[in-house]
mmCIF file of C-alpha atoms in Angstrom:
data_model
loop_
_atom_site.group_PDB
_atom_site.id
_atom_site.type_symbol
_atom_site.label_atom_id
_atom_site.label_comp_id
_atom_site.label_asym_id
_atom_site.label_seq_id
_atom_site.Cartn_x
_atom_site.Cartn_y
_atom_site.Cartn_z
ATOM 1 C CA UNK A 41 -4.304 3.478 23.495
ATOM 2 C CA UNK A 42 -6.598 3.123 20.537
ATOM 3 C CA UNK A 43 -9.434 5.541 19.259
ATOM 4 C CA UNK A 44 -12.955 4.648 19.738
ATOM 5 C CA UNK A 45 -14.211 2.322 16.779
ATOM 6 C CA UNK A 46 -17.122 4.312 14.553
ATOM 7 C CA UNK A 47 -19.242 3.351 11.914
ATOM 8 C CA UNK A 48 -18.169 2.127 8.779
ATOM 9 C CA UNK A 49 -18.716 5.026 6.078
ATOM 10 C CA UNK A 50 -18.949 2.713 3.181
ATOM 11 C CA UNK A 51 -22.213 3.208 1.030
ATOM 12 C CA UNK A 52 -21.611 -0.125 -0.482
ATOM 13 C CA UNK A 53 -22.729 -2.652 2.343
ATOM 14 C CA UNK A 54 -20.151 -4.277 4.699
ATOM 15 C CA UNK A 55 -17.548 -6.075 3.646
ATOM 16 C CA UNK A 56 -14.973 -8.219 5.701
ATOM 17 C CA UNK A 57 -12.187 -6.198 4.542
ATOM 18 C CA UNK A 58 -13.933 -2.473 5.355
ATOM 19 C CA UNK A 59 -11.537 -0.127 7.252
ATOM 20 C CA UNK A 60 -12.790 2.345 9.699
ATOM 21 C CA UNK A 61 -12.360 5.515 7.529
ATOM 22 C CA UNK A 62 -11.736 7.689 10.700
ATOM 23 C CA UNK A 63 -9.398 5.865 12.081
ATOM 24 C CA UNK A 64 -7.509 5.524 8.699
ATOM 25 C CA UNK A 65 -7.129 9.367 8.899
ATOM 26 C CA UNK A 66 -6.151 9.720 12.609
ATOM 27 C CA UNK A 67 -3.230 7.004 12.047
ATOM 28 C CA UNK A 68 -2.279 9.050 9.015
ATOM 29 C CA UNK A 69 -1.738 11.941 10.978
ATOM 30 C CA UNK A 70 -0.190 10.399 13.534
ATOM 31 C CA UNK A 71 2.473 8.321 11.370
ATOM 32 C CA UNK A 72 3.102 11.564 9.428
ATOM 33 C CA UNK A 73 4.394 13.439 12.808
ATOM 34 C CA UNK A 74 6.534 10.247 13.455
ATOM 35 C CA UNK A 75 10.342 10.950 13.536
ATOM 36 C CA UNK A 76 10.647 7.863 11.144
ATOM 37 C CA UNK A 77 8.751 6.049 8.627
ATOM 38 C CA UNK A 78 7.444 2.263 9.542
ATOM 39 C CA UNK A 79 10.535 0.290 9.893
ATOM 40 C CA UNK A 80 9.037 -2.459 7.829
ATOM 41 C CA UNK A 81 8.262 -0.269 4.839
ATOM 42 C CA UNK A 82 12.028 0.149 3.871
ATOM 43 C CA UNK A 83 12.788 -3.403 3.587
ATOM 44 C CA UNK A 84 9.139 -4.240 1.526
ATOM 45 C CA UNK A 85 10.675 -1.310 -0.875
ATOM 46 C CA UNK A 86 13.864 -3.314 -1.551
ATOM 47 C CA UNK A 87 11.805 -6.501 -2.207
ATOM 48 C CA UNK A 88 9.728 -4.768 -4.644
ATOM 49 C CA UNK A 89 12.698 -2.669 -6.429
ATOM 50 C CA UNK A 90 14.466 -6.042 -7.051
ATOM 51 C CA UNK A 91 10.955 -7.134 -9.032
ATOM 52 C CA UNK A 92 11.832 -4.355 -11.390
ATOM 53 C CA UNK A 93 14.396 -6.149 -13.193
ATOM 54 C CA UNK A 94 11.504 -8.732 -14.386
ATOM 55 C CA UNK A 95 10.168 -5.892 -16.457
ATOM 56 C CA UNK A 96 11.913 -4.481 -19.668
ATOM 57 C CA UNK A 97 9.755 -1.443 -19.971
ATOM 58 C CA UNK A 98 12.101 1.832 -19.299
ATOM 59 C CA UNK A 99 9.345 4.208 -18.197
ATOM 60 C CA UNK A 100 9.764 7.971 -18.756
ATOM 61 C CA UNK A 101 7.245 9.091 -16.115
ATOM 62 C CA UNK A 102 7.032 7.351 -12.728
ATOM 63 C CA UNK A 103 4.398 8.350 -10.307
ATOM 64 C CA UNK A 104 5.141 7.326 -6.303
ATOM 65 C CA UNK A 105 1.633 7.046 -5.134
ATOM 66 C CA UNK A 106 2.893 6.383 -1.300
ATOM 67 C CA UNK A 107 6.154 8.583 -0.877
ATOM 68 C CA UNK A 108 5.561 9.849 2.706
ATOM 69 C CA UNK A 109 5.870 6.359 4.437
ATOM 70 C CA UNK A 110 6.709 4.104 1.456
ATOM 71 C CA UNK A 111 10.478 4.366 1.845
ATOM 72 C CA UNK A 112 11.125 4.448 -2.326
ATOM 73 C CA UNK A 113 11.897 7.482 -3.891
ATOM 74 C CA UNK A 114 15.884 6.864 -3.994
ATOM 75 C CA UNK A 115 15.184 3.082 -5.205
ATOM 76 C CA UNK A 116 13.175 4.719 -7.931
ATOM 77 C CA UNK A 117 15.637 7.272 -8.916
ATOM 78 C CA UNK A 118 18.239 4.462 -8.727
ATOM 79 C CA UNK A 119 16.170 2.188 -10.957
ATOM 80 C CA UNK A 120 15.034 4.910 -13.583
ATOM 81 C CA UNK A 121 17.469 7.740 -13.500
ATOM 82 C CA UNK A 122 16.407 9.802 -16.643
ATOM 83 C CA UNK A 123 12.413 9.482 -15.671
ATOM 84 C CA UNK A 124 10.553 12.170 -14.548
ATOM 85 C CA UNK A 125 9.427 11.179 -10.913
ATOM 86 C CA UNK A 126 6.490 12.609 -9.579
ATOM 87 C CA UNK A 127 4.339 11.839 -6.358
ATOM 88 C CA UNK A 128 1.166 11.880 -4.851
ATOM 89 C CA UNK A 129 -0.581 11.502 -1.217
ATOM 90 C CA UNK A 130 -4.056 11.905 -0.846
ATOM 91 C CA UNK A 131 -3.865 12.778 2.966
ATOM 92 C CA UNK A 132 -3.072 16.157 3.730
ATOM 93 C CA UNK A 133 -0.604 15.432 6.706
ATOM 94 C CA UNK A 134 1.322 12.901 4.808
ATOM 95 C CA UNK A 135 1.418 15.183 1.662
ATOM 96 C CA UNK A 136 3.033 17.796 3.956
ATOM 97 C CA UNK A 137 5.519 15.271 5.083
ATOM 98 C CA UNK A 138 6.680 14.269 1.536
ATOM 99 C CA UNK A 139 6.484 17.859 0.910
ATOM 100 C CA UNK A 140 8.968 18.584 3.204
ATOM 101 C CA UNK A 141 11.150 15.459 2.798
ATOM 102 C CA UNK A 142 11.971 16.588 -0.672
ATOM 103 C CA UNK A 143 12.543 20.368 0.363
ATOM 104 C CA UNK A 144 15.628 18.374 2.470
ATOM 105 C CA UNK A 145 16.862 16.841 -0.375
ATOM 106 C CA UNK A 146 19.137 19.634 -1.916
ATOM 107 C CA UNK A 147 21.785 17.171 -3.224
ATOM 108 C CA UNK A 148 18.972 15.817 -5.456
ATOM 109 C CA UNK A 149 18.513 19.478 -7.017
ATOM 110 C CA UNK A 150 22.083 19.506 -7.464
ATOM 111 C CA UNK A 151 22.057 16.022 -9.176
ATOM 112 C CA UNK A 152 19.161 17.570 -11.701
ATOM 113 C CA UNK A 153 16.703 15.008 -10.184
ATOM 114 C CA UNK A 154 13.481 15.912 -11.868
ATOM 115 C CA UNK A 155 10.587 15.738 -9.424
ATOM 116 C CA UNK A 156 6.806 16.854 -9.195
ATOM 117 C CA UNK A 157 3.618 16.867 -7.096
ATOM 118 C CA UNK A 158 0.392 15.580 -8.435
ATOM 119 C CA UNK A 159 -2.353 17.089 -6.399
ATOM 120 C CA UNK A 160 -5.277 14.639 -7.306
ATOM 121 C CA UNK A 161 -5.777 11.204 -9.407
ATOM 122 C CA UNK A 162 -6.251 10.343 -12.345
ATOM 123 C CA UNK A 163 -2.667 11.948 -12.824
ATOM 124 C CA UNK A 164 -2.788 13.842 -16.391
ATOM 125 C CA UNK A 165 -0.437 13.178 -18.297
ATOM 126 C CA UNK A 166 -0.637 9.665 -17.539
ATOM 127 C CA UNK A 167 2.019 7.869 -16.597
ATOM 128 C CA UNK A 168 4.334 4.561 -17.461
ATOM 129 C CA UNK A 169 4.776 3.428 -14.057
ATOM 130 C CA UNK A 170 2.351 4.044 -10.958
ATOM 131 C CA UNK A 171 4.321 2.529 -7.779
ATOM 132 C CA UNK A 172 2.715 1.912 -4.537
ATOM 133 C CA UNK A 173 4.588 0.474 -1.428
ATOM 134 C CA UNK A 174 2.725 -0.787 1.752
ATOM 135 C CA UNK A 175 -0.340 1.888 1.198
ATOM 136 C CA UNK A 176 -2.988 -0.360 -0.012
ATOM 137 C CA UNK A 177 -3.855 -2.263 3.425
ATOM 138 C CA UNK A 178 -4.799 1.317 4.895
ATOM 139 C CA UNK A 179 -6.850 2.329 1.998
ATOM 140 C CA UNK A 180 -10.814 2.673 2.969
ATOM 141 C CA UNK A 181 -11.827 2.049 -0.530
ATOM 142 C CA UNK A 182 -9.845 -0.421 -2.594
ATOM 143 C CA UNK A 183 -11.994 -0.641 -5.758
ATOM 144 C CA UNK A 184 -12.219 3.137 -6.190
ATOM 145 C CA UNK A 185 -8.361 3.553 -5.259
ATOM 146 C CA UNK A 186 -7.431 1.023 -8.367
ATOM 147 C CA UNK A 187 -9.900 2.470 -10.764
ATOM 148 C CA UNK A 188 -8.340 5.838 -10.524
ATOM 149 C CA UNK A 189 -4.862 4.041 -10.816
ATOM 150 C CA UNK A 190 -6.034 2.869 -13.988
ATOM 151 C CA UNK A 191 -7.080 5.950 -15.309
ATOM 152 C CA UNK A 192 -3.578 7.471 -14.463
ATOM 153 C CA UNK A 193 -1.474 4.923 -16.106
ATOM 154 C CA UNK A 194 -1.025 5.067 -20.184
ATOM 155 C CA UNK A 195 -1.572 2.082 -22.245
ATOM 156 C CA UNK A 196 1.369 0.164 -22.212
ATOM 157 C CA UNK A 197 2.419 0.744 -18.646
ATOM 158 C CA UNK A 198 2.026 -0.872 -15.520
ATOM 159 C CA UNK A 199 1.565 -0.734 -11.876
ATOM 160 C CA UNK A 200 3.325 -2.391 -8.910
ATOM 161 C CA UNK A 201 2.123 -2.433 -5.461
ATOM 162 C CA UNK A 202 3.051 -4.133 -1.917
ATOM 163 C CA UNK A 203 0.556 -4.382 1.240
ATOM 164 C CA UNK A 204 -0.081 -6.440 4.432
ATOM 165 C CA UNK A 205 -1.914 -9.671 3.948
ATOM 166 C CA UNK A 206 -4.825 -10.841 5.639
ATOM 167 C CA UNK A 207 -2.257 -13.393 7.753
ATOM 168 C CA UNK A 208 -0.067 -10.590 9.379
ATOM 169 C CA UNK A 209 -0.068 -10.953 13.048
ATOM 170 C CA UNK A 210 -2.574 -13.796 13.201
ATOM 171 C CA UNK A 211 -1.246 -14.984 16.325
ATOM 172 C CA UNK A 212 -3.008 -11.732 18.108
ATOM 173 C CA UNK A 213 -6.625 -12.992 17.054
ATOM 174 C CA UNK A 214 -7.037 -15.911 19.508
ATOM 175 C CA UNK A 215 -5.398 -13.825 22.280
ATOM 176 C CA UNK A 216 -7.790 -11.062 21.517
ATOM 177 C CA UNK A 217 -10.634 -13.526 21.000
ATOM 178 C CA UNK A 218 -10.097 -14.783 24.515
ATOM 179 C CA UNK A 219 -9.866 -11.503 26.330
ATOM 180 C CA UNK A 220 -12.771 -10.249 24.466
ATOM 181 C CA UNK A 221 -10.990 -7.205 23.062
ATOM 182 C CA UNK A 222 -12.640 -7.529 19.200
ATOM 183 C CA UNK A 223 -10.336 -7.426 16.407
ATOM 184 C CA UNK A 224 -6.476 -6.692 16.715
ATOM 185 C CA UNK A 225 -6.307 -5.895 12.831
ATOM 186 C CA UNK A 226 -8.772 -5.640 10.054
ATOM 187 C CA UNK A 227 -9.558 -8.596 7.736
ATOM 188 C CA UNK A 228 -6.939 -7.230 4.969
ATOM 189 C CA UNK A 229 -7.583 -8.236 1.403
ATOM 190 C CA UNK A 230 -6.052 -11.517 0.073
ATOM 191 C CA UNK A 231 -3.989 -11.510 -2.892
ATOM 192 C CA UNK A 232 -6.548 -13.345 -4.972
ATOM 193 C CA UNK A 233 -9.095 -10.832 -4.263
ATOM 194 C CA UNK A 234 -6.696 -8.243 -5.028
ATOM 195 C CA UNK A 235 -5.907 -9.947 -8.281
ATOM 196 C CA UNK A 236 -9.329 -9.848 -9.161
ATOM 197 C CA UNK A 237 -9.841 -6.298 -7.990
ATOM 198 C CA UNK A 238 -7.037 -5.329 -10.654
ATOM 199 C CA UNK A 239 -8.458 -7.040 -13.367
ATOM 200 C CA UNK A 240 -11.721 -5.666 -12.631
ATOM 201 C CA UNK A 241 -10.390 -2.346 -12.799
ATOM 202 C CA UNK A 242 -9.425 -2.583 -16.289
ATOM 203 C CA UNK A 243 -5.849 -3.807 -15.484
ATOM 204 C CA UNK A 244 -4.344 -7.030 -17.521
ATOM 205 C CA UNK A 245 -2.233 -9.812 -16.825
ATOM 206 C CA UNK A 246 -1.697 -9.316 -12.599
ATOM 207 C CA UNK A 247 0.814 -11.108 -11.008
ATOM 208 C CA UNK A 248 0.406 -11.728 -7.559
ATOM 209 C CA UNK A 249 2.469 -13.254 -4.834
ATOM 210 C CA UNK A 250 2.947 -13.016 -1.298
ATOM 211 C CA UNK A 251 5.826 -13.936 1.372
ATOM 212 C CA UNK A 252 5.456 -14.611 5.046
ATOM 213 C CA UNK A 253 7.957 -12.983 7.320
ATOM 214 C CA UNK A 254 8.674 -14.181 11.219
ATOM 215 C CA UNK A 255 9.419 -11.554 13.200
ATOM 216 C CA UNK A 256 10.485 -12.041 16.990
ATOM 217 C CA UNK A 257 11.073 -9.444 19.825
ATOM 218 C CA UNK A 258 12.871 -9.814 23.434
ATOM 219 C CA UNK A 259 10.117 -8.169 25.594
ATOM 220 C CA UNK A 260 6.634 -7.404 24.933
ATOM 221 C CA UNK A 261 6.900 -3.763 25.317
ATOM 222 C CA UNK A 262 9.564 -3.497 22.324
ATOM 223 C CA UNK A 263 6.914 -5.615 20.075
ATOM 224 C CA UNK A 264 4.252 -2.830 21.193
ATOM 225 C CA UNK A 265 6.421 -0.452 20.075
ATOM 226 C CA UNK A 266 7.220 -1.810 16.764
ATOM 227 C CA UNK A 267 3.400 -2.332 15.889
ATOM 228 C CA UNK A 268 2.695 1.042 16.782
ATOM 229 C CA UNK A 269 5.522 2.616 14.592
ATOM 230 C CA UNK A 270 3.665 0.568 11.644
ATOM 231 C CA UNK A 271 0.343 1.543 11.980
ATOM 232 C CA UNK A 272 -2.940 1.323 14.260
ATOM 233 C CA UNK A 273 -5.940 -0.616 14.408
ATOM 234 C CA UNK A 274 -8.242 0.307 11.799
ATOM 235 C CA UNK A 275 -10.941 -2.559 12.185
ATOM 236 C CA UNK A 276 -14.262 -1.193 12.684
ATOM 237 C CA UNK A 277 -14.985 -4.192 14.858
ATOM 238 C CA UNK A 278 -12.174 -3.702 17.235
ATOM 239 C CA UNK A 279 -12.700 -2.332 21.039
ATOM 240 C CA UNK A 280 -15.045 0.272 20.875
ATOM 241 C CA UNK A 281 -13.361 2.260 23.785
ATOM 242 C CA UNK A 282 -10.534 3.655 25.408
ATOM 243 C CA UNK A 283 -7.869 1.636 26.560
ATOM 244 C CA UNK A 284 -6.145 2.373 29.904
ATOM 245 C CA UNK A 285 -3.033 1.443 32.074
ATOM 246 C CA UNK A 286 -5.021 -1.627 33.485
ATOM 247 C CA UNK A 287 -5.760 -3.211 29.946
ATOM 248 C CA UNK A 288 -2.238 -2.536 28.664
ATOM 249 C CA UNK A 289 -0.804 -4.294 31.830
ATOM 250 C CA UNK A 290 -3.075 -7.184 30.717
ATOM 251 C CA UNK A 291 -2.115 -6.810 27.207
ATOM 252 C CA UNK A 292 1.751 -7.453 27.944
ATOM 253 C CA UNK A 293 0.526 -10.261 30.067
ATOM 254 C CA UNK A 294 -1.088 -11.670 27.157
ATOM 255 C CA UNK A 295 1.839 -11.228 24.823
ATOM 256 C CA UNK A 296 3.954 -13.265 27.079
ATOM 257 C CA UNK A 297 1.983 -16.504 25.831
ATOM 258 C CA UNK A 298 3.654 -15.861 22.346
ATOM 259 C CA UNK A 299 6.910 -16.955 23.352
ATOM 260 C CA UNK A 300 8.202 -19.650 20.903
ATOM 261 C CA UNK A 301 10.906 -22.469 21.902
ATOM 262 C CA UNK A 302 13.614 -19.864 21.854
ATOM 263 C CA UNK A 303 12.065 -17.792 24.221
ATOM 264 C CA UNK A 304 11.315 -14.894 21.810
ATOM 265 C CA UNK A 305 7.924 -13.539 21.131
ATOM 266 C CA UNK A 306 6.737 -14.326 17.451
ATOM 267 C CA UNK A 307 4.587 -12.580 15.016
ATOM 268 C CA UNK A 308 3.787 -13.352 11.542
ATOM 269 C CA UNK A 309 3.781 -10.819 8.764
ATOM 270 C CA UNK A 310 2.235 -11.856 5.281
ATOM 271 C CA UNK A 311 3.432 -9.537 2.518
ATOM 272 C CA UNK A 312 1.213 -9.299 -0.703
ATOM 273 C CA UNK A 313 3.143 -8.141 -4.002
ATOM 274 C CA UNK A 314 1.506 -7.336 -7.299
ATOM 275 C CA UNK A 315 2.297 -5.878 -10.870
ATOM 276 C CA UNK A 316 -0.196 -5.672 -13.782
ATOM 277 C CA UNK A 317 -0.146 -3.969 -17.211
ATOM 278 C CA UNK A 318 -2.619 -1.466 -18.755
ATOM 279 C CA UNK A 319 -3.561 -2.868 -22.233
ATOM 280 C CA UNK A 320 -5.389 -1.091 -25.063
ATOM 281 C CA UNK A 321 -8.993 -1.121 -24.821
ATOM 282 C CA UNK A 322 -10.843 -3.314 -27.409
ATOM 283 C CA UNK A 323 -13.580 -2.025 -29.263
ATOM 284 C CA UNK A 324 -16.882 -3.852 -28.244
ATOM 285 C CA UNK A 325 -19.320 -4.603 -31.314
ATOM 286 C CA UNK A 326 -23.031 -4.786 -30.962
ATOM 287 C CA UNK A 327 -25.588 -5.590 -33.292
ATOM 288 C CA UNK A 328 -25.034 -2.446 -34.731
ATOM 289 C CA UNK A 329 -21.925 -0.255 -33.694
ATOM 290 C CA UNK A 330 -21.056 3.582 -34.527
ATOM 291 C CA UNK A 331 -17.402 3.913 -34.297
ATOM 292 C CA UNK A 332 -15.609 7.236 -35.383
ATOM 293 C CA UNK A 333 -12.926 7.214 -38.039
ATOM 294 C CA UNK A 334 -10.355 8.647 -35.527
ATOM 295 C CA UNK A 335 -10.846 5.829 -33.165
ATOM 296 C CA UNK A 336 -10.850 3.324 -35.615
ATOM 297 C CA UNK A 337 -7.499 4.690 -36.704
ATOM 298 C CA UNK A 338 -5.863 4.922 -33.554
ATOM 299 C CA UNK A 339 -7.072 1.238 -32.598
ATOM 300 C CA UNK A 340 -5.652 0.199 -35.733
ATOM 301 C CA UNK A 341 -2.291 2.308 -35.453
ATOM 302 C CA UNK A 342 -1.960 0.758 -31.812
ATOM 303 C CA UNK A 343 -2.354 -2.877 -33.288
ATOM 304 C CA UNK A 344 0.868 -2.215 -35.619
ATOM 305 C CA UNK A 345 3.049 -0.475 -33.179
ATOM 306 C CA UNK A 346 2.291 -3.447 -30.609
ATOM 307 C CA UNK A 347 2.387 -6.175 -33.209
#
């Protein structure tokens, strides 16, 4: 079943990428209570970690902005064993799950692993790396979040993130349209729009890319179970009512139309990856500009350090 759709709460006007904020909170609570984190996130975290080898910076402070479901803690610890590893979850249920997991990891304490909770963003003191695995597609206000990320990262530091792209589960759209069931998924931000938002937030040199995975299942029941483990339908335009057994039976029958030439049920998942750096702010000059001596000295000093 899915919860009834509610009106988007954004005061910026409707956008194709809008999410239902109430549904976001509901799914966060449900996933926080699940026995295991989403099955796909561990695979994506590994692919993200491979990209860290492209970046020479060795951060002293690392912030994992999606630890409860992101499956990234040990990967970050292996990549930066001497760094201070911090974490933040905006949702209280997910924050409780992340805190409980860290309490159980007694072996990290024996190894002297440094880890701390950041109550709210922006993070102060700022961090050298802000990492977020498979969380942005469940963010109700992405531009606002990127602004807080920018304020959390020190000059010269960087962000690295991953999320679902708009072509994820695209095969479900005509199926739902034929049945009059509304949207099966939101219109997630594509990588070009995310790159533009990253620039607008104040980061520099964003590098965006995407990968497509073709996933297959033997039965419609196993497909639905895996989709439920990934989350729920956050689209404001989804079917505005409760689902029943009759609807589920109809859905299982419709899913049978997804079988490929090998008899497997197939869906596409689009993964979006990105990273960007925080450059030193530039002084803007009007016809008459007042700049403090301290600000001028700091800018000149930063130029000598990076030059």
